């Protein structure tokens, strides 16, 4: 993924994701979907990026 496509509105450190910008900690997508795997989320770790795609 090229740096030019880094979406500066979406910071991300998940380097295993195919949408991650290699050298920059940003997502390359125009938008993402966030969800949860919990029935009653109470902390940031309860949430997930549902746009994640394995490299
Ligand atoms: S799709 Fe989600 S996990 Fe993947 S780089 Fe973008 S924000 Fe990060």
CSV table of C-alpha atoms and ligand atoms in Angstrom, one decimal:
chain,number,residue,atom,x,y,z
A,1,UNK,CA,0.0,0.0,0.0
A,2,UNK,CA,1.5,3.4,-0.9
A,3,UNK,CA,1.9,6.3,1.4
A,4,UNK,CA,0.0,8.6,-0.9
A,5,UNK,CA,-3.2,6.7,-0.1
A,6,UNK,CA,-2.9,7.2,3.7
A,7,UNK,CA,-6.2,8.5,5.1
A,8,UNK,CA,-5.0,11.0,7.7
A,9,UNK,CA,-8.4,10.8,9.3
A,10,UNK,CA,-8.0,7.2,10.2
A,11,UNK,CA,-4.9,6.4,12.4
A,12,UNK,CA,-4.2,2.7,12.7
A,13,UNK,CA,-1.3,0.5,14.0
A,14,UNK,CA,-2.6,-2.9,12.7
A,15,UNK,CA,0.3,-3.7,10.3
A,16,UNK,CA,-1.1,-7.1,9.6
A,17,UNK,CA,-4.0,-5.6,7.8
A,18,UNK,CA,-4.0,-5.4,4.0
A,19,UNK,CA,-5.4,-1.9,4.2
A,20,UNK,CA,-2.6,-0.5,6.4
A,21,UNK,CA,-0.2,2.0,4.9
A,22,UNK,CA,3.2,0.3,5.2
A,23,UNK,CA,5.4,3.1,6.6
A,24,UNK,CA,2.7,5.2,8.1
A,25,UNK,CA,0.3,4.4,10.9
A,26,UNK,CA,-2.8,5.1,8.9
A,27,UNK,CA,-5.5,3.2,7.1
A,28,UNK,CA,-5.7,3.5,3.3
A,29,UNK,CA,-9.5,3.2,3.0
A,30,UNK,CA,-11.8,6.1,2.6
A,31,UNK,CA,-13.9,4.9,5.5
A,32,UNK,CA,-14.0,1.9,7.9
A,33,UNK,CA,-16.7,0.1,9.9
A,34,UNK,CA,-16.2,-0.3,13.6
A,35,UNK,CA,-18.1,-2.9,15.7
A,36,UNK,CA,-17.9,-4.9,18.8
A,37,UNK,CA,-17.7,-8.6,19.7
A,38,UNK,CA,-19.2,-7.9,23.2
A,39,UNK,CA,-22.9,-7.7,24.1
A,40,UNK,CA,-22.1,-4.9,26.6
A,41,UNK,CA,-18.9,-3.1,25.5
A,42,UNK,CA,-17.2,-1.1,28.3
A,43,UNK,CA,-13.6,-0.6,27.1
A,44,UNK,CA,-11.7,0.3,23.9
A,45,UNK,CA,-10.5,-3.3,23.6
A,46,UNK,CA,-14.1,-4.4,23.3
A,47,UNK,CA,-14.3,-2.8,19.8
A,48,UNK,CA,-13.0,-4.1,16.5
A,49,UNK,CA,-12.3,-2.8,13.0
A,50,UNK,CA,-14.7,-4.8,10.9
A,51,UNK,CA,-13.0,-3.6,7.7
A,52,UNK,CA,-9.8,-5.6,8.7
A,53,UNK,CA,-8.5,-7.8,5.9
A,54,UNK,CA,-5.6,-10.2,6.5
A,55,UNK,CA,-2.5,-9.4,4.4
B,1,LIG,S1,-9.1,-1.6,7.7
B,1,LIG,FE1,-9.1,-1.3,10.0
B,1,LIG,S2,-7.5,-2.6,10.8
B,1,LIG,FE2,-7.2,-2.3,8.5
B,1,LIG,S3,-5.8,-0.6,8.3
B,1,LIG,FE3,-7.9,0.2,8.2
B,1,LIG,S4,-8.4,0.8,10.2
B,1,LIG,FE4,-6.6,-0.6,10.4
